[in-house]
Amino acid sequence: MTETKPSLADDLRRVLIDEETIARRVSELADEINEKYKDIKEPLILVGVLKGSFIFMADLSRRLTIPHIVDFIAISSYGSKGDKRGEVRLLMDTRENLAGHHVLIIEDILDSGATLNYLINAFKARGTKSVKTAVFLDKPARHVIPVEIAYRGFEIPDVWVVGYGLDYKERHRTLPYIAEMIPEV
Ligand code: IMP
Ligand code: MG
């Protein structure tokens, strides 16, 4: 096959993770999750953090062979793109009652850790059997609050990335790959 390079939008610098690499990694994560939860009695509840996780959620959940329920929450995190951080607020709760269930939080990216730290604590307080996290991307250089990640797609450097659910001001969210943005001047 001839090599076809996707033509990049002019605010993007380069493709960091291509479609094929993403698909392979998501399959590996699904295999690990299928193995880990194979003996649970109640279905696993996947809780996707809107909006960024919706594509990762769709791909991951379709590779799960264990019984599972898909659910979502929406949060707002003040200053997650600026300097003032850490304040997280629940905008839309899950439809499911999480009590008595194993819960897996599905996140697009771990940055400061404020979002996941808030959610893990909130869900643990609801009488869940366990609360773990599956994070598509991890930016270790940005961590402020330590968060335990059970399933991690890729580690990336401290750059703003878009695609595969992640956006910049709602742009580039549905690109099939992860691309690095050219920083704004
Ligand atoms: P945290 O609470 O600081 O860990 O924030 C994580 C959230 O910030 C993610 O769920 C994303 O919505 C957003 N975020 C952080 N880095 C990026 C990025 O490089 N691209 C797109 N969104 C990002
Ligand atoms: Mg997010």
PDB file of C-alpha atoms and ligand atoms in Angstrom:
ATOM      1  CA  MET A   1       0.000   0.000   0.000  1.00  0.00           C
ATOM      2  CA  THR A   2       1.222   3.496  -0.705  1.00  0.00           C
ATOM      3  CA  GLU A   3       1.839   5.603   2.333  1.00  0.00           C
ATOM      4  CA  THR A   4      -0.840   8.187   2.861  1.00  0.00           C
ATOM      5  CA  LYS A   5      -0.073  10.807   5.460  1.00  0.00           C
ATOM      6  CA  PRO A   6      -3.116  12.546   6.859  1.00  0.00           C
ATOM      7  CA  SER A   7      -2.924  16.230   5.989  1.00  0.00           C
ATOM      8  CA  LEU A   8      -2.796  18.046   9.292  1.00  0.00           C
ATOM      9  CA  ALA A   9      -4.783  21.158  10.156  1.00  0.00           C
ATOM     10  CA  ASP A  10      -2.462  24.142  10.362  1.00  0.00           C
ATOM     11  CA  ASP A  11      -2.795  24.500  14.143  1.00  0.00           C
ATOM     12  CA  LEU A  12      -1.484  20.958  14.630  1.00  0.00           C
ATOM     13  CA  ARG A  13       2.207  20.147  14.845  1.00  0.00           C
ATOM     14  CA  ARG A  14       2.326  16.382  14.447  1.00  0.00           C
ATOM     15  CA  VAL A  15       0.504  13.129  15.029  1.00  0.00           C
ATOM     16  CA  LEU A  16       1.607  11.745  18.390  1.00  0.00           C
ATOM     17  CA  ILE A  17      -0.341   8.466  18.355  1.00  0.00           C
ATOM     18  CA  ASP A  18      -1.832   7.041  15.176  1.00  0.00           C
ATOM     19  CA  GLU A  19      -5.094   5.151  14.752  1.00  0.00           C
ATOM     20  CA  GLU A  20      -3.571   1.710  14.521  1.00  0.00           C
ATOM     21  CA  THR A  21      -1.471   2.175  17.656  1.00  0.00           C
ATOM     22  CA  ILE A  22      -4.544   3.416  19.515  1.00  0.00           C
ATOM     23  CA  ALA A  23      -6.637   0.408  18.422  1.00  0.00           C
ATOM     24  CA  ARG A  24      -3.942  -2.028  19.489  1.00  0.00           C
ATOM     25  CA  ARG A  25      -3.529  -0.431  22.917  1.00  0.00           C
ATOM     26  CA  VAL A  26      -7.268  -0.201  23.580  1.00  0.00           C
ATOM     27  CA  SER A  27      -7.542  -3.930  22.819  1.00  0.00           C
ATOM     28  CA  GLU A  28      -4.764  -4.677  25.289  1.00  0.00           C
ATOM     29  CA  LEU A  29      -6.476  -2.626  27.988  1.00  0.00           C
ATOM     30  CA  ALA A  30      -9.783  -4.397  27.306  1.00  0.00           C
ATOM     31  CA  ASP A  31      -8.047  -7.784  27.622  1.00  0.00           C
ATOM     32  CA  GLU A  32      -6.648  -6.774  31.013  1.00  0.00           C
ATOM     33  CA  ILE A  33     -10.043  -5.523  32.202  1.00  0.00           C
ATOM     34  CA  ASN A  34     -11.824  -8.678  30.958  1.00  0.00           C
ATOM     35  CA  GLU A  35      -9.361 -10.785  32.927  1.00  0.00           C
ATOM     36  CA  LYS A  36      -9.428  -8.674  36.077  1.00  0.00           C
ATOM     37  CA  TYR A  37     -13.226  -8.528  36.423  1.00  0.00           C
ATOM     38  CA  LYS A  38     -14.124 -11.954  35.055  1.00  0.00           C
ATOM     39  CA  ASP A  39     -15.468 -13.268  38.365  1.00  0.00           C
ATOM     40  CA  ILE A  40     -17.567 -10.317  39.557  1.00  0.00           C
ATOM     41  CA  LYS A  41     -21.236 -11.014  40.317  1.00  0.00           C
ATOM     42  CA  GLU A  42     -22.791  -7.681  39.358  1.00  0.00           C
ATOM     43  CA  PRO A  43     -22.042  -6.023  36.015  1.00  0.00           C
ATOM     44  CA  LEU A  44     -19.101  -3.642  36.013  1.00  0.00           C
ATOM     45  CA  ILE A  45     -20.233  -0.012  35.722  1.00  0.00           C
ATOM     46  CA  LEU A  46     -18.128   2.085  33.361  1.00  0.00           C
ATOM     47  CA  VAL A  47     -18.481   5.770  34.164  1.00  0.00           C
ATOM     48  CA  GLY A  48     -17.209   7.999  31.370  1.00  0.00           C
ATOM     49  CA  VAL A  49     -16.288  11.580  32.144  1.00  0.00           C
ATOM     50  CA  LEU A  50     -17.907  13.784  29.481  1.00  0.00           C
ATOM     51  CA  LYS A  51     -17.105  14.945  27.005  1.00  0.00           C
ATOM     52  CA  GLY A  52     -13.527  13.859  26.414  1.00  0.00           C
ATOM     53  CA  SER A  53     -13.931  10.157  27.193  1.00  0.00           C
ATOM     54  CA  PHE A  54     -16.751   9.325  24.785  1.00  0.00           C
ATOM     55  CA  ILE A  55     -14.638   7.846  21.994  1.00  0.00           C
ATOM     56  CA  PHE A  56     -12.342   5.898  24.327  1.00  0.00           C
ATOM     57  CA  MET A  57     -15.471   4.652  26.101  1.00  0.00           C
ATOM     58  CA  ALA A  58     -17.034   3.531  22.820  1.00  0.00           C
ATOM     59  CA  ASP A  59     -13.948   1.636  21.664  1.00  0.00           C
ATOM     60  CA  LEU A  60     -13.063   0.130  25.039  1.00  0.00           C
ATOM     61  CA  SER A  61     -16.588  -0.948  25.949  1.00  0.00           C
ATOM     62  CA  ARG A  62     -17.068  -2.705  22.616  1.00  0.00           C
ATOM     63  CA  ARG A  63     -14.047  -4.857  23.375  1.00  0.00           C
ATOM     64  CA  LEU A  64     -15.291  -5.938  26.794  1.00  0.00           C
ATOM     65  CA  THR A  65     -16.666  -9.439  27.026  1.00  0.00           C
ATOM     66  CA  ILE A  66     -17.607  -9.207  30.716  1.00  0.00           C
ATOM     67  CA  PRO A  67     -21.094  -7.985  31.684  1.00  0.00           C
ATOM     68  CA  HIS A  68     -20.951  -4.195  31.953  1.00  0.00           C
ATOM     69  CA  ILE A  69     -23.125  -1.086  32.047  1.00  0.00           C
ATOM     70  CA  VAL A  70     -22.164   2.157  30.322  1.00  0.00           C
ATOM     71  CA  ASP A  71     -22.853   5.393  32.143  1.00  0.00           C
ATOM     72  CA  PHE A  72     -21.600   8.987  32.070  1.00  0.00           C
ATOM     73  CA  ILE A  73     -21.089  11.995  34.269  1.00  0.00           C
ATOM     74  CA  ALA A  74     -20.296  15.594  33.475  1.00  0.00           C
ATOM     75  CA  ILE A  75     -18.085  17.742  35.638  1.00  0.00           C
ATOM     76  CA  SER A  76     -16.688  21.203  35.387  1.00  0.00           C
ATOM     77  CA  SER A  77     -13.189  21.829  36.579  1.00  0.00           C
ATOM     78  CA  TYR A  78     -12.239  25.417  37.030  1.00  0.00           C
ATOM     79  CA  GLY A  79      -8.902  26.482  35.730  1.00  0.00           C
ATOM     80  CA  SER A  80      -7.920  23.059  34.426  1.00  0.00           C
ATOM     81  CA  LYS A  81      -6.449  24.833  31.430  1.00  0.00           C
ATOM     82  CA  GLY A  82      -4.952  27.703  33.392  1.00  0.00           C
ATOM     83  CA  ASP A  83      -3.070  28.225  36.592  1.00  0.00           C
ATOM     84  CA  LYS A  84      -5.842  28.208  39.160  1.00  0.00           C
ATOM     85  CA  ARG A  85      -6.817  24.594  39.594  1.00  0.00           C
ATOM     86  CA  GLY A  86      -8.319  21.984  41.727  1.00  0.00           C
ATOM     87  CA  GLU A  87     -11.950  23.012  41.991  1.00  0.00           C
ATOM     88  CA  VAL A  88     -14.218  20.329  40.587  1.00  0.00           C
ATOM     89  CA  ARG A  89     -18.020  20.418  40.433  1.00  0.00           C
ATOM     90  CA  LEU A  90     -20.498  17.721  39.414  1.00  0.00           C
ATOM     91  CA  LEU A  91     -22.779  18.979  36.603  1.00  0.00           C
ATOM     92  CA  MET A  92     -24.544  15.729  35.702  1.00  0.00           C
ATOM     93  CA  ASP A  93     -24.593  12.582  37.807  1.00  0.00           C
ATOM     94  CA  THR A  94     -24.760   8.940  36.718  1.00  0.00           C
ATOM     95  CA  ARG A  95     -28.101   7.382  35.832  1.00  0.00           C
ATOM     96  CA  GLU A  96     -27.137   4.197  37.682  1.00  0.00           C
ATOM     97  CA  ASN A  97     -26.984   3.800  41.432  1.00  0.00           C
ATOM     98  CA  LEU A  98     -23.339   2.841  41.928  1.00  0.00           C
ATOM     99  CA  ALA A  99     -23.806   1.283  45.376  1.00  0.00           C
ATOM    100  CA  GLY A 100     -22.811  -2.378  45.494  1.00  0.00           C
ATOM    101  CA  HIS A 101     -21.076  -2.250  42.111  1.00  0.00           C
ATOM    102  CA  HIS A 102     -17.511  -2.356  40.918  1.00  0.00           C
ATOM    103  CA  VAL A 103     -16.933   0.955  39.134  1.00  0.00           C
ATOM    104  CA  LEU A 104     -14.375   1.804  36.472  1.00  0.00           C
ATOM    105  CA  ILE A 105     -13.988   5.515  35.734  1.00  0.00           C
ATOM    106  CA  ILE A 106     -13.134   6.176  32.082  1.00  0.00           C
ATOM    107  CA  GLU A 107     -11.125   9.376  31.513  1.00  0.00           C
ATOM    108  CA  ASP A 108      -9.521  10.879  28.443  1.00  0.00           C
ATOM    109  CA  ILE A 109      -6.444  12.282  30.132  1.00  0.00           C
ATOM    110  CA  LEU A 110      -4.844  12.603  33.550  1.00  0.00           C
ATOM    111  CA  ASP A 111      -3.435  16.078  33.954  1.00  0.00           C
ATOM    112  CA  SER A 112      -3.330  17.610  37.455  1.00  0.00           C
ATOM    113  CA  GLY A 113      -5.327  14.740  38.900  1.00  0.00           C
ATOM    114  CA  ALA A 114      -8.009  17.013  40.379  1.00  0.00           C
ATOM    115  CA  THR A 115     -10.880  15.497  38.377  1.00  0.00           C
ATOM    116  CA  LEU A 116     -10.076  11.867  39.102  1.00  0.00           C
ATOM    117  CA  ASN A 117      -9.207  12.494  42.727  1.00  0.00           C
ATOM    118  CA  TYR A 118     -12.607  14.129  43.223  1.00  0.00           C
ATOM    119  CA  LEU A 119     -14.485  11.347  41.441  1.00  0.00           C
ATOM    120  CA  ILE A 120     -12.694   8.470  43.150  1.00  0.00           C
ATOM    121  CA  ASN A 121     -13.501   9.932  46.570  1.00  0.00           C
ATOM    122  CA  ALA A 122     -17.103  10.746  45.626  1.00  0.00           C
ATOM    123  CA  PHE A 123     -17.757   7.242  44.256  1.00  0.00           C
ATOM    124  CA  LYS A 124     -16.069   5.475  47.169  1.00  0.00           C
ATOM    125  CA  ALA A 125     -18.425   7.343  49.494  1.00  0.00           C
ATOM    126  CA  ARG A 126     -21.431   5.780  47.698  1.00  0.00           C
ATOM    127  CA  GLY A 127     -20.937   2.249  48.927  1.00  0.00           C
ATOM    128  CA  THR A 128     -19.296   0.919  45.786  1.00  0.00           C
ATOM    129  CA  LYS A 129     -17.459  -2.413  45.910  1.00  0.00           C
ATOM    130  CA  SER A 130     -14.424  -0.901  44.200  1.00  0.00           C
ATOM    131  CA  VAL A 131     -13.476   2.205  42.251  1.00  0.00           C
ATOM    132  CA  LYS A 132     -10.702   2.049  39.670  1.00  0.00           C
ATOM    133  CA  THR A 133      -9.653   4.210  36.747  1.00  0.00           C
ATOM    134  CA  ALA A 134      -8.904   3.678  33.071  1.00  0.00           C
ATOM    135  CA  VAL A 135      -7.143   6.679  31.579  1.00  0.00           C
ATOM    136  CA  PHE A 136      -6.388   6.923  27.882  1.00  0.00           C
ATOM    137  CA  LEU A 137      -3.541   9.443  28.223  1.00  0.00           C
ATOM    138  CA  ASP A 138      -1.306  10.413  31.116  1.00  0.00           C
ATOM    139  CA  LYS A 139       0.801  13.577  31.410  1.00  0.00           C
ATOM    140  CA  PRO A 140       3.068  12.722  34.364  1.00  0.00           C
ATOM    141  CA  ALA A 141       4.819  16.115  34.226  1.00  0.00           C
ATOM    142  CA  ARG A 142       1.533  17.818  35.180  1.00  0.00           C
ATOM    143  CA  HIS A 143       0.487  15.732  38.174  1.00  0.00           C
ATOM    144  CA  VAL A 144      -0.348  17.716  41.302  1.00  0.00           C
ATOM    145  CA  ILE A 145      -2.622  15.328  43.201  1.00  0.00           C
ATOM    146  CA  PRO A 146      -1.465  11.696  43.197  1.00  0.00           C
ATOM    147  CA  VAL A 147      -4.064   9.395  41.617  1.00  0.00           C
ATOM    148  CA  GLU A 148      -3.845   5.646  41.211  1.00  0.00           C
ATOM    149  CA  ILE A 149      -4.335   4.542  37.606  1.00  0.00           C
ATOM    150  CA  ALA A 150      -5.289   0.898  37.088  1.00  0.00           C
ATOM    151  CA  TYR A 151      -5.329   1.026  33.259  1.00  0.00           C
ATOM    152  CA  ARG A 152      -3.293   3.562  31.320  1.00  0.00           C
ATOM    153  CA  GLY A 153      -3.211   3.914  27.530  1.00  0.00           C
ATOM    154  CA  PHE A 154      -0.159   6.063  26.881  1.00  0.00           C
ATOM    155  CA  GLU A 155       2.167   8.440  28.656  1.00  0.00           C
ATOM    156  CA  ILE A 156       2.650  11.703  26.789  1.00  0.00           C
ATOM    157  CA  PRO A 157       4.848  14.774  27.263  1.00  0.00           C
ATOM    158  CA  ASP A 158       3.533  18.087  28.585  1.00  0.00           C
ATOM    159  CA  VAL A 159       1.929  19.329  25.370  1.00  0.00           C
ATOM    160  CA  TRP A 160      -1.711  20.111  24.506  1.00  0.00           C
ATOM    161  CA  VAL A 161      -3.174  17.224  22.536  1.00  0.00           C
ATOM    162  CA  VAL A 162      -6.409  16.828  20.583  1.00  0.00           C
ATOM    163  CA  GLY A 163      -8.314  14.072  18.836  1.00  0.00           C
ATOM    164  CA  TYR A 164      -9.842  10.763  19.952  1.00  0.00           C
ATOM    165  CA  GLY A 165     -12.323  12.733  22.118  1.00  0.00           C
ATOM    166  CA  LEU A 166      -9.965  15.464  23.305  1.00  0.00           C
ATOM    167  CA  ASP A 167     -10.519  19.027  22.155  1.00  0.00           C
ATOM    168  CA  TYR A 168      -9.148  22.500  22.150  1.00  0.00           C
ATOM    169  CA  LYS A 169     -12.143  24.855  22.519  1.00  0.00           C
ATOM    170  CA  GLU A 170     -14.305  22.120  20.963  1.00  0.00           C
ATOM    171  CA  ARG A 171     -11.979  21.796  17.976  1.00  0.00           C
ATOM    172  CA  HIS A 172     -10.442  18.572  16.663  1.00  0.00           C
ATOM    173  CA  ARG A 173     -12.393  16.330  19.059  1.00  0.00           C
ATOM    174  CA  THR A 174     -13.287  13.729  16.433  1.00  0.00           C
ATOM    175  CA  LEU A 175      -9.903  13.271  14.779  1.00  0.00           C
ATOM    176  CA  PRO A 176      -9.156   9.532  14.755  1.00  0.00           C
ATOM    177  CA  TYR A 177      -5.603  10.057  16.043  1.00  0.00           C
ATOM    178  CA  ILE A 178      -3.936  12.030  18.842  1.00  0.00           C
ATOM    179  CA  ALA A 179      -2.188  15.149  17.596  1.00  0.00           C
ATOM    180  CA  GLU A 180      -0.057  17.761  19.298  1.00  0.00           C
ATOM    181  CA  MET A 181      -1.207  21.362  18.967  1.00  0.00           C
ATOM    182  CA  ILE A 182       1.030  24.223  18.068  1.00  0.00           C
ATOM    183  CA  PRO A 183       0.990  26.374  21.223  1.00  0.00           C
ATOM    184  CA  GLU A 184      -0.837  29.694  20.883  1.00  0.00           C
ATOM    185  CA  VAL A 185       1.375  32.749  20.928  1.00  0.00           C
TER     186      VAL A 185
HETATM  187  P1  IMP B   1      -7.199  17.292  35.619  1.00  0.00           P
HETATM  188  O1  IMP B   1      -8.368  17.394  36.535  1.00  0.00           O
HETATM  189  O2  IMP B   1      -6.256  18.460  35.754  1.00  0.00           O
HETATM  190  O3  IMP B   1      -6.480  15.970  35.664  1.00  0.00           O
HETATM  191  O4  IMP B   1      -7.800  17.578  34.205  1.00  0.00           O
HETATM  192  C1  IMP B   1      -8.036  16.658  33.295  1.00  0.00           C
HETATM  193  C2  IMP B   1      -8.904  17.285  32.228  1.00  0.00           C
HETATM  194  O5  IMP B   1      -8.274  18.407  31.595  1.00  0.00           O
HETATM  195  C3  IMP B   1      -9.120  16.278  31.139  1.00  0.00           C
HETATM  196  O6  IMP B   1     -10.235  15.475  31.395  1.00  0.00           O
HETATM  197  C4  IMP B   1      -9.280  17.153  29.914  1.00  0.00           C
HETATM  198  O7  IMP B   1     -10.624  17.532  29.786  1.00  0.00           O
HETATM  199  C5  IMP B   1      -8.457  18.368  30.193  1.00  0.00           C
HETATM  200  N1  IMP B   1      -7.129  18.277  29.526  1.00  0.00           N
HETATM  201  C6  IMP B   1      -5.922  18.245  30.127  1.00  0.00           C
HETATM  202  N2  IMP B   1      -4.922  18.184  29.220  1.00  0.00           N
HETATM  203  C7  IMP B   1      -5.519  18.178  28.004  1.00  0.00           C
HETATM  204  C8  IMP B   1      -5.008  18.137  26.647  1.00  0.00           C
HETATM  205  O8  IMP B   1      -3.799  18.066  26.357  1.00  0.00           O
HETATM  206  N3  IMP B   1      -5.940  18.157  25.658  1.00  0.00           N
HETATM  207  C9  IMP B   1      -7.280  18.217  25.896  1.00  0.00           C
HETATM  208  N4  IMP B   1      -7.797  18.248  27.149  1.00  0.00           N
HETATM  209  C10 IMP B   1      -6.927  18.244  28.187  1.00  0.00           C
HETATM  210 MG    MG B   2     -12.001  15.318  30.569  1.00  0.00          MG
END
